[in-house]
CSV table of C-alpha atoms in Angstrom, one decimal:
chain,number,residue,atom,x,y,z
A,1,MET,CA,89.2,138.7,72.7
A,2,LEU,CA,88.3,142.3,73.1
A,3,GLY,CA,91.8,143.6,74.0
A,4,GLY,CA,92.2,146.6,76.2
A,5,PRO,CA,94.8,147.8,78.8
A,6,VAL,CA,96.3,145.4,81.2
A,7,TYR,CA,94.2,146.6,84.1
A,8,ILE,CA,91.1,145.6,82.1
A,9,ALA,CA,92.7,142.1,81.6
A,10,PHE,CA,93.4,142.0,85.3
A,11,ILE,CA,89.7,142.7,86.1
A,12,ARG,CA,88.5,140.0,83.7
A,13,TYR,CA,90.9,137.4,85.1
A,14,ALA,CA,90.0,138.3,88.7
A,15,ILE,CA,86.3,138.0,87.9
A,16,SER,CA,86.7,134.8,86.1
A,17,PHE,CA,88.9,133.3,88.8
A,18,ALA,CA,86.5,134.4,91.5
A,19,GLY,CA,83.6,132.9,89.5
A,20,VAL,CA,85.4,129.6,89.1
A,21,VAL,CA,86.3,129.3,92.8
A,22,LEU,CA,82.7,130.2,93.8
A,23,LEU,CA,81.1,127.7,91.5
A,24,PHE,CA,83.5,124.9,92.3
A,25,SER,CA,83.1,125.6,96.1
A,26,LEU,CA,79.4,125.3,95.8
A,27,MET,CA,79.6,121.9,94.2
A,28,SER,CA,82.6,120.3,96.0
A,29,GLU,CA,83.4,119.5,99.6
A,30,SER,CA,86.7,121.3,100.6
A,31,LYS,CA,89.3,119.9,102.9
A,32,TYR,CA,89.5,123.3,104.6
A,33,TYR,CA,86.9,125.8,105.7
A,34,GLY,CA,86.7,129.5,106.6
A,35,LYS,CA,90.0,131.4,106.7
A,36,LYS,CA,92.2,128.4,105.7
A,37,MET,CA,90.3,127.9,102.5
A,38,ALA,CA,90.1,131.6,101.8
A,39,VAL,CA,93.8,132.1,102.3
A,40,ARG,CA,94.8,129.2,100.1
A,41,TYR,CA,92.5,130.2,97.3
A,42,GLY,CA,93.5,133.8,97.7
A,43,CYS,CA,97.3,133.1,97.5
A,44,PHE,CA,96.8,130.8,94.5
A,45,GLY,CA,94.6,133.3,92.7
A,46,ILE,CA,97.1,136.1,93.2
A,47,ILE,CA,99.9,134.0,91.7
A,48,MET,CA,97.7,132.9,88.7
A,49,ILE,CA,96.3,136.4,87.9
A,50,ALA,CA,99.7,138.1,88.3
A,51,GLY,CA,101.3,135.5,85.9
A,52,ALA,CA,98.5,135.9,83.4
A,53,CYS,CA,98.9,139.7,83.4
A,54,VAL,CA,102.6,139.5,82.8
A,55,TRP,CA,101.9,137.1,79.9
A,56,TYR,CA,99.3,139.6,78.6
A,57,ILE,CA,101.9,142.4,78.6
A,58,LEU,CA,104.6,140.2,76.9
A,59,ASP,CA,102.5,138.5,74.3
A,60,TRP,CA,98.9,139.6,74.0
A,61,GLN,CA,98.0,137.3,71.0
A,62,SER,CA,99.1,134.0,72.6
A,63,CYS,CA,97.7,135.1,75.9
A,64,SER,CA,94.3,135.7,74.4
A,65,LYS,CA,94.3,132.2,72.9
A,66,MET,CA,95.8,130.2,75.7
A,67,ALA,CA,95.5,132.1,79.0
A,68,ALA,CA,92.1,130.7,80.0
A,69,LEU,CA,93.0,127.1,79.3
A,70,THR,CA,96.4,127.4,81.0
A,71,MET,CA,94.9,129.0,84.1
A,72,TYR,CA,92.2,126.4,84.3
A,73,ILE,CA,94.7,123.5,84.1
A,74,GLY,CA,96.6,125.1,87.0
A,75,PHE,CA,93.3,125.6,88.9
A,76,SER,CA,92.3,121.9,88.2
A,77,ILE,CA,95.5,120.6,89.8
A,78,PHE,CA,95.1,122.9,92.8
A,79,ALA,CA,91.3,122.1,93.1
A,80,VAL,CA,92.0,118.4,93.2
A,81,CYS,CA,94.3,118.9,96.1
A,82,MET,CA,91.8,121.1,97.9
A,83,SER,CA,88.8,118.8,97.4
A,84,ARG,CA,87.7,116.0,99.7
A,85,ASP,CA,86.0,114.2,96.8
A,86,GLN,CA,87.4,111.1,95.3
A,87,ILE,CA,89.6,111.8,92.3
A,88,TYR,CA,87.1,110.9,89.5
A,89,LEU,CA,84.3,113.0,91.2
A,90,ALA,CA,86.7,115.9,91.6
A,91,ILE,CA,87.6,115.7,87.9
A,92,TYR,CA,83.9,115.6,86.9
A,93,LYS,CA,83.1,118.7,89.0
A,94,ILE,CA,86.2,120.5,87.6
A,95,ALA,CA,84.9,119.7,84.1
A,96,LEU,CA,81.5,121.0,85.0
A,97,THR,CA,83.0,124.2,86.4
A,98,PHE,CA,85.1,124.6,83.2
A,99,TYR,CA,81.9,124.3,81.2
A,100,LEU,CA,80.2,127.0,83.3
A,101,LEU,CA,83.4,129.1,82.9
A,102,ALA,CA,83.1,128.8,79.1
A,103,VAL,CA,79.5,129.9,79.3
A,104,PHE,CA,80.1,133.2,81.1
A,105,LEU,CA,83.5,133.8,79.4
A,106,ILE,CA,82.2,133.5,75.9
A,107,GLY,CA,78.8,134.8,76.8
A,108,GLY,CA,80.3,138.1,78.0
A,109,ILE,CA,82.4,138.4,74.8
A,110,GLU,CA,79.5,137.6,72.5
A,111,VAL,CA,77.1,140.0,74.1
A,112,SER,CA,79.7,142.7,74.0
A,113,ILE,CA,80.4,142.2,70.3
A,114,LEU,CA,76.8,141.7,69.1
A,115,PHE,CA,75.0,144.4,71.2
A,116,PHE,CA,77.6,146.9,72.6
A,117,ASN,CA,80.2,147.4,69.8
A,118,ARG,CA,82.9,145.4,71.6
A,119,ASN,CA,82.7,147.5,74.7
A,120,VAL,CA,85.0,145.9,77.4
A,121,TRP,CA,82.8,147.0,80.3
A,122,ALA,CA,79.8,145.4,78.7
A,123,ASP,CA,81.8,142.1,78.7
A,124,ILE,CA,82.8,142.5,82.3
A,125,ILE,CA,79.2,143.4,83.5
A,126,THR,CA,77.8,140.5,81.5
A,127,ARG,CA,80.3,138.1,83.1
A,128,ILE,CA,79.3,139.3,86.5
A,129,ILE,CA,75.6,138.9,85.7
A,130,LEU,CA,76.0,135.4,84.3
A,131,ILE,CA,78.2,134.3,87.3
A,132,VAL,CA,75.5,135.6,89.8
A,133,CYS,CA,72.7,133.9,87.9
A,134,ILE,CA,74.5,130.6,87.6
A,135,THR,CA,75.6,130.8,91.3
A,136,LEU,CA,72.1,131.5,92.5
A,137,PHE,CA,70.6,128.7,90.4
A,138,ILE,CA,73.2,126.2,91.7
A,139,ASP,CA,72.8,127.4,95.3
A,140,LYS,CA,69.0,127.3,95.3
A,141,LYS,CA,68.3,124.3,93.0
A,142,MET,CA,71.4,122.1,92.6
A,143,LYS,CA,73.9,122.5,95.5
A,144,HIS,CA,72.3,119.8,97.7
A,145,SER,CA,71.7,117.5,94.8
A,146,ILE,CA,75.2,117.7,93.6
A,147,ARG,CA,76.7,117.3,97.0
A,148,GLY,CA,74.2,114.5,97.9
A,149,PHE,CA,75.1,113.0,94.5
A,150,ASN,CA,78.6,112.2,96.0
A,151,ASP,CA,77.2,109.7,98.5
A,152,TYR,CA,75.4,107.7,95.8
A,153,VAL,CA,77.8,108.0,92.9
A,154,GLU,CA,80.6,106.3,94.9
A,155,ASN,CA,78.5,103.1,95.1
A,156,GLU,CA,76.3,103.3,92.0
A,157,LEU,CA,78.1,105.2,89.2
A,158,ASP,CA,80.6,103.2,87.2
A,159,GLY,CA,83.7,104.5,85.3
A,160,PHE,CA,81.9,104.4,81.9
A,161,CYS,CA,79.1,106.7,83.1
A,162,ILE,CA,81.6,109.2,84.6
A,163,ALA,CA,83.5,109.2,81.3
A,164,VAL,CA,80.3,109.8,79.3
A,165,LEU,CA,79.4,112.8,81.6
A,166,ILE,CA,82.9,114.3,81.3
A,167,ILE,CA,83.1,113.8,77.5
A,168,SER,CA,79.7,115.4,77.1
A,169,LEU,CA,80.9,118.4,79.0
A,170,LEU,CA,84.1,118.6,77.0
A,171,PHE,CA,82.1,118.5,73.7
A,172,GLY,CA,80.0,121.4,75.0
A,173,ILE,CA,83.1,123.3,76.0
A,174,GLY,CA,84.7,122.6,72.6
A,175,PHE,CA,81.6,124.0,70.8
A,176,ILE,CA,81.3,127.1,72.9
A,177,LEU,CA,85.0,128.0,72.7
A,178,ASN,CA,85.2,127.4,68.9
A,179,PRO,CA,84.8,130.7,67.2
A,180,ARG,CA,84.7,129.2,63.7
A,181,VAL,CA,81.3,127.4,64.1
A,182,ILE,CA,79.5,130.4,62.8
A,183,GLY,CA,79.9,134.2,62.5
A,184,LYS,CA,79.3,136.7,65.2
A,185,THR,CA,75.6,136.8,64.9
A,186,PRO,CA,72.6,136.6,67.3
A,187,TYR,CA,72.2,133.0,66.1
A,188,ARG,CA,75.7,132.2,67.5
A,189,LEU,CA,74.4,133.4,70.9
A,190,PHE,CA,71.3,131.3,70.5
A,191,GLN,CA,73.4,128.3,69.8
A,192,ILE,CA,75.4,128.8,72.9
A,193,MET,CA,72.2,129.1,75.0
A,194,ILE,CA,70.8,125.9,73.4
A,195,ASN,CA,74.1,124.0,74.0
A,196,PHE,CA,74.2,125.2,77.6
A,197,PHE,CA,70.6,124.0,78.1
A,198,LEU,CA,71.0,120.6,76.5
A,199,THR,CA,74.3,119.8,78.2
A,200,GLY,CA,73.0,121.1,81.6
A,201,ALA,CA,69.8,119.1,81.1
A,202,LEU,CA,71.9,115.9,80.6
A,203,GLN,CA,73.8,116.5,83.8
A,204,LEU,CA,70.6,117.2,85.7
A,205,LEU,CA,69.0,114.0,84.3
A,206,VAL,CA,71.9,111.9,85.5
A,207,PHE,CA,71.9,113.5,88.9
A,208,ARG,CA,68.2,112.7,89.3
A,209,LEU,CA,68.6,109.2,88.0
A,210,TYR,CA,71.4,108.2,90.3
A,211,MET,CA,70.0,110.0,93.3
A,212,HIS,CA,66.8,108.0,92.7
A,213,ILE,CA,68.8,104.8,92.6
A,214,GLY,CA,70.7,105.8,95.7
A,215,ARG,CA,67.5,106.7,97.6
A,216,GLU,CA,65.9,103.4,96.5
A,217,LYS,CA,68.8,101.6,98.1
A,218,GLU,CA,68.4,103.7,101.2
A,219,TYR,CA,64.8,102.7,101.4
A,220,LEU,CA,65.9,99.1,101.0
A,221,GLN,CA,68.3,99.5,103.9
A,222,GLU,CA,65.5,101.0,106.0
A,223,ASN,CA,63.3,98.1,105.2
A,224,GLN,CA,66.1,95.7,106.3
A,225,LEU,CA,66.4,97.6,109.5
A,226,MET,CA,62.6,97.2,110.0
A,227,GLN,CA,63.0,93.5,109.4
A,228,LEU,CA,65.8,93.4,111.9
A,229,ASN,CA,63.7,95.3,114.5
A,230,HIS,CA,60.9,92.8,113.9
A,231,ARG,CA,63.3,89.9,114.5
A,232,LEU,CA,64.7,91.6,117.6
A,233,LEU,CA,61.2,92.1,119.0
A,234,GLU,CA,60.5,88.4,118.3
A,235,ARG,CA,63.6,87.3,120.2
A,236,ASN,CA,62.7,89.7,123.1
A,237,MET,CA,59.2,88.2,123.1
A,238,GLU,CA,60.7,84.8,123.3
A,239,LEU,CA,62.8,85.8,126.3
A,240,LEU,CA,59.8,87.4,127.9
A,241,GLU,CA,57.6,84.4,127.4
A,242,THR,CA,60.3,82.1,128.8
A,243,SER,CA,60.6,84.4,131.9
A,244,VAL,CA,56.8,84.5,132.3
A,245,GLU,CA,56.5,80.7,132.1
A,246,SER,CA,59.3,80.3,134.6
A,247,GLY,CA,57.7,82.8,136.9
A,248,LYS,CA,54.3,81.0,136.7
A,249,ARG,CA,55.9,77.7,137.4
A,250,LEU,CA,57.8,79.0,140.3
A,251,ARG,CA,54.7,80.7,141.8
A,252,HIS,CA,52.8,77.4,141.3
A,253,ASP,CA,55.4,75.4,143.0
A,254,VAL,CA,56.3,77.8,145.8
A,255,ARG,CA,53.7,76.4,148.3
A,256,HIS,CA,55.1,72.9,147.7
A,257,HIS,CA,58.6,74.2,148.3
A,258,ASN,CA,57.5,76.0,151.5
A,259,ALA,CA,55.8,72.8,152.7
A,260,VAL,CA,59.0,70.8,152.1
A,261,ILE,CA,61.2,73.5,153.9
A,262,ALA,CA,58.7,73.6,156.8
A,263,GLU,CA,58.9,69.8,157.1
A,264,TYR,CA,62.7,69.8,157.1
A,265,ALA,CA,62.7,72.5,159.7
A,266,HIS,CA,60.1,70.8,161.9
A,267,ARG,CA,62.2,67.6,161.9
A,268,GLY,CA,65.4,69.5,162.5
A,269,GLN,CA,67.1,68.1,159.4
A,270,ILE,CA,69.3,71.1,158.8
A,271,LYS,CA,71.8,69.3,156.5
A,272,GLU,CA,69.0,68.0,154.2
A,273,LEU,CA,67.3,71.4,154.2
A,274,LEU,CA,70.6,73.2,153.0
A,275,GLN,CA,71.0,70.6,150.3
A,276,TYR,CA,67.5,71.1,149.2
A,277,LEU,CA,67.9,74.9,149.1
A,278,ASP,CA,71.1,74.5,147.1
A,279,GLU,CA,69.3,72.4,144.5
A,280,TYR,CA,66.4,74.9,144.4
A,281,ASN,CA,68.9,77.8,143.8
A,282,LYS,CA,70.5,76.0,140.9
A,283,MET,CA,67.1,75.2,139.4
A,284,THR,CA,66.0,78.9,139.5
A,285,GLU,CA,69.3,80.0,138.0
A,286,GLU,CA,69.0,77.6,135.1
A,287,SER,CA,65.5,78.7,134.4
A,288,GLY,CA,66.5,82.4,134.0
A,289,VAL,CA,68.2,84.1,131.1
A,290,GLU,CA,71.7,82.8,130.5
A,291,ARG,CA,74.4,85.3,131.6
A,292,ILE,CA,76.8,85.9,128.7
A,293,CYS,CA,77.8,89.5,129.0
A,294,GLY,CA,77.6,92.2,131.7
A,295,ASN,CA,75.8,94.5,129.3
A,296,ALA,CA,72.1,93.7,129.6
A,297,ALA,CA,71.2,94.6,126.0
A,298,VAL,CA,74.0,92.6,124.6
A,299,ASN,CA,73.3,89.7,127.0
A,300,ASN,CA,69.7,89.5,126.0
A,301,ILE,CA,70.2,89.5,122.3
A,302,LEU,CA,73.0,87.0,122.4
A,303,SER,CA,71.0,84.8,124.8
A,304,ALA,CA,68.0,84.8,122.3
A,305,TYR,CA,70.1,84.0,119.3
A,306,THR,CA,72.2,81.4,121.1
A,307,LYS,CA,69.1,79.6,122.2
A,308,ARG,CA,67.8,79.6,118.6
A,309,ALA,CA,71.1,78.3,117.3
A,310,ARG,CA,71.2,75.4,119.7
A,311,GLN,CA,67.7,74.5,118.8
A,312,GLU,CA,69.0,74.1,115.2
A,313,GLN,CA,71.7,71.8,116.5
A,314,ILE,CA,74.4,74.4,115.8
A,315,LYS,CA,77.5,74.3,118.1
A,316,VAL,CA,78.0,77.8,119.6
A,317,THR,CA,81.3,79.2,121.1
A,318,LEU,CA,81.1,82.6,122.8
A,319,ASP,CA,84.0,84.7,123.9
A,320,ILE,CA,82.3,87.9,125.1
A,321,GLU,CA,83.6,90.9,127.0
A,322,GLN,CA,82.1,90.9,130.5
A,323,LYS,CA,82.2,94.7,131.1
A,324,LYS,CA,78.9,96.5,131.4
A,325,ASN,CA,80.0,99.6,129.5
A,326,LEU,CA,81.4,98.6,126.1
A,327,GLY,CA,81.9,102.2,124.9
A,328,ILE,CA,79.6,101.8,121.9
A,329,PRO,CA,75.9,102.8,122.2
A,330,ASN,CA,73.7,99.7,122.8
A,331,ILE,CA,71.5,100.3,119.8
A,332,ASP,CA,74.6,100.2,117.5
A,333,LEU,CA,76.0,97.1,119.2
A,334,VAL,CA,72.7,95.3,119.0
A,335,THR,CA,72.4,96.2,115.3
A,336,ILE,CA,75.8,94.6,114.5
A,337,LEU,CA,75.6,91.6,116.7
A,338,ALA,CA,72.0,90.7,115.8
A,339,ASN,CA,72.8,91.0,112.1
A,340,ALA,CA,76.0,89.0,112.3
A,341,TYR,CA,74.4,86.3,114.5
A,342,GLU,CA,71.3,86.1,112.3
A,343,ASN,CA,73.4,85.8,109.2
A,344,ALA,CA,75.6,83.1,110.8
A,345,ILE,CA,72.6,81.0,111.8
A,346,TYR,CA,71.2,81.5,108.2
A,347,GLY,CA,74.5,80.3,106.7
A,348,CYS,CA,74.6,77.2,109.0
A,349,MET,CA,71.0,76.3,108.1
A,350,GLU,CA,71.8,76.6,104.4
A,351,VAL,CA,74.6,74.1,104.9
A,352,LYS,CA,72.3,71.7,106.7
A,353,ARG,CA,69.8,71.9,103.8
A,354,GLN,CA,72.7,71.0,101.5
A,355,SER,CA,74.2,68.3,103.6
A,356,ARG,CA,72.8,66.8,106.8
A,357,GLU,CA,76.1,65.1,107.7
A,358,ARG,CA,78.2,68.3,107.8
A,359,LYS,CA,78.6,69.7,111.4
A,360,CYS,CA,77.8,73.4,111.8
A,361,SER,CA,79.3,75.8,114.3
A,362,ILE,CA,79.4,79.5,115.2
A,363,HIS,CA,82.2,81.3,117.0
A,364,LEU,CA,81.4,84.8,118.2
A,365,MET,CA,83.9,87.1,119.9
A,366,LEU,CA,83.4,90.5,121.4
A,367,LYS,CA,86.4,92.2,123.0
A,368,LYS,CA,87.3,95.7,124.2
A,369,LYS,CA,91.0,96.5,123.7
A,370,GLY,CA,92.0,100.0,124.7
A,371,SER,CA,90.1,102.5,122.6
A,372,LYS,CA,88.9,99.7,120.1
A,373,LEU,CA,86.0,97.3,120.1
A,374,VAL,CA,86.7,94.1,118.2
A,375,ILE,CA,83.9,91.8,116.9
A,376,TYR,CA,84.7,88.5,115.2
A,377,CYS,CA,82.1,86.0,114.0
A,378,SER,CA,82.8,82.9,112.1
A,379,ASN,CA,80.3,80.2,111.0
A,380,THR,CA,80.1,77.2,108.8
A,381,CYS,CA,78.9,78.2,105.3
A,382,ARG,CA,78.6,76.7,101.8
A,383,VAL,CA,81.9,76.5,100.0
A,384,GLU,CA,80.4,78.3,97.0
A,385,THR,CA,79.3,81.3,99.1
A,386,GLU,CA,80.5,84.4,97.0
A,387,ILE,CA,82.1,87.6,98.2
A,388,ARG,CA,81.6,90.4,95.7
A,389,ASN,CA,83.3,93.9,96.1
A,390,GLY,CA,84.3,92.9,99.6
A,391,GLN,CA,80.8,92.0,100.7
A,392,PRO,CA,78.8,88.8,100.7
A,393,LYS,CA,76.0,88.6,98.2
A,394,PRO,CA,72.5,89.1,99.7
A,395,GLU,CA,71.4,85.6,98.8
A,396,SER,CA,74.3,84.3,100.9
A,397,THR,CA,73.0,86.0,104.1
A,398,GLY,CA,69.3,85.9,103.6
A,399,GLY,CA,69.4,89.5,102.5
A,400,ILE,CA,69.6,90.8,106.1
A,401,GLY,CA,71.8,93.4,107.5
A,402,VAL,CA,75.2,93.5,105.8
A,403,SER,CA,74.6,97.1,104.7
A,404,SER,CA,73.4,97.9,108.3
A,405,ILE,CA,76.6,96.5,109.7
A,406,ILE,CA,78.7,98.5,107.3
A,407,LYS,CA,76.8,101.7,107.9
A,408,THR,CA,77.1,101.3,111.7
A,409,ALA,CA,80.9,100.5,111.4
A,410,GLU,CA,81.5,103.6,109.3
A,411,LYS,CA,79.7,105.6,112.0
A,412,PHE,CA,82.6,104.8,114.3
A,413,ASP,CA,85.4,105.0,111.7
A,414,GLY,CA,85.5,101.2,111.8
A,415,GLU,CA,87.3,98.8,109.5
A,416,TYR,CA,85.6,95.6,108.5
A,417,ASP,CA,86.1,92.6,106.2
A,418,PHE,CA,84.2,89.5,105.0
A,419,LYS,CA,85.7,86.4,103.6
A,420,ASN,CA,84.9,82.7,102.8
A,421,ASP,CA,87.8,80.6,104.0
A,422,ASN,CA,87.0,77.3,102.3
A,423,GLY,CA,83.5,76.9,103.8
A,424,ILE,CA,84.1,79.0,106.9
A,425,PHE,CA,82.5,82.5,106.6
A,426,ILE,CA,84.5,85.0,108.6
A,427,PHE,CA,83.4,88.5,109.5
A,428,ARG,CA,85.6,90.9,111.4
A,429,ILE,CA,85.2,94.5,112.5
A,430,ILE,CA,87.2,97.0,114.6
A,431,MET,CA,85.5,100.1,115.7
A,432,ASN,CA,86.9,103.2,117.5
A,433,ILE,CA,85.3,103.8,120.8
A,434,PRO,CA,84.2,107.5,121.0
A,435,PRO,CA,85.9,109.4,123.9
A,436,VAL,CA,83.7,110.1,126.9
A,437,THR,CA,82.9,113.8,127.1
A,438,ALA,CA,82.7,115.4,130.5
A,439,GLY,CA,79.4,116.8,131.8
């Protein structure tokens, strides 16, 4: 430490605390924004800096050795409470911030000692320059990568990798903060720069690696959505072809029906005419699309998949809400229902390949209850069908749509679960129906 009056220590602490808050805020998602965040950080900073200044006055030597570490431990606890990140991500970002703190803290002291004869203002100015440079680099080059890293790391990064990253940062911090490594020479400053570069390069490499893995999975999900859209188009084409064929048949037969009606009318056989018209109406209703739901999009997709399931000799039980407006956009409803129904049919067909004697069935329920939409789907499946990390393995569903179901459910703050109940695969989801906005 360079010493100096207490007001110099106050300036150093204030600059360091501001730098730490700035760097951590760039990398982390806060629970609060705007004035709330500024007030909380401001009050905490005043308490921390005032306590450090009192300590500096009472015992300068112990303060010079332990103040930075003590303040940072206090900041770490406070930052975890302020961050929206999961605990291990918050700890990693705090360690990364601590590493950057060590860089501008020791960098300022080393530059002041080596080039400015221990001038305290040189230390302060160097700290400010380093903080600005690091902040600009993170803001321009790394902020979106680090924040985007959160979405991928929760699914891809395991505890061992997080531990390696944190340990590498702690080793870097230990080297920078250890004044006994070598004397106060320009070579010491060079070592600090190389250490900073290598440790930073390792972090950046891991960022890019896991972001690449995460993006690859996103591409896979997009490919699954394309496959789903292809299947939906196939089902709609089947419905359209059925309707066209029915229309052709009706148009072909209409003159025969008109002749029969005319003959009944000519003979005055009113009772027989009414009976014939009733049979004709029943026939035309049966030839149309089955009415399952009041919502046209849901009705069409369920009709298509129900027809396919029955063609595969699968018993289907439907308990579907009849309201036209189900509160969830049709595109999201169709995504979930088509995926769930497709996977259920796939599961039943796998059972049929394994054992022809086993009866297969699908039960699908869609109900609106208050501000919630409930979807339940159960189907016969192989007893050995595995559930891993709360989700069925891709080979158990044909590789279609589980990630799409989950992504859509999370869009509406939904809760979902999958389980294999001794050969009956059960999927349940509850979604919050978004409030209707006026205008």
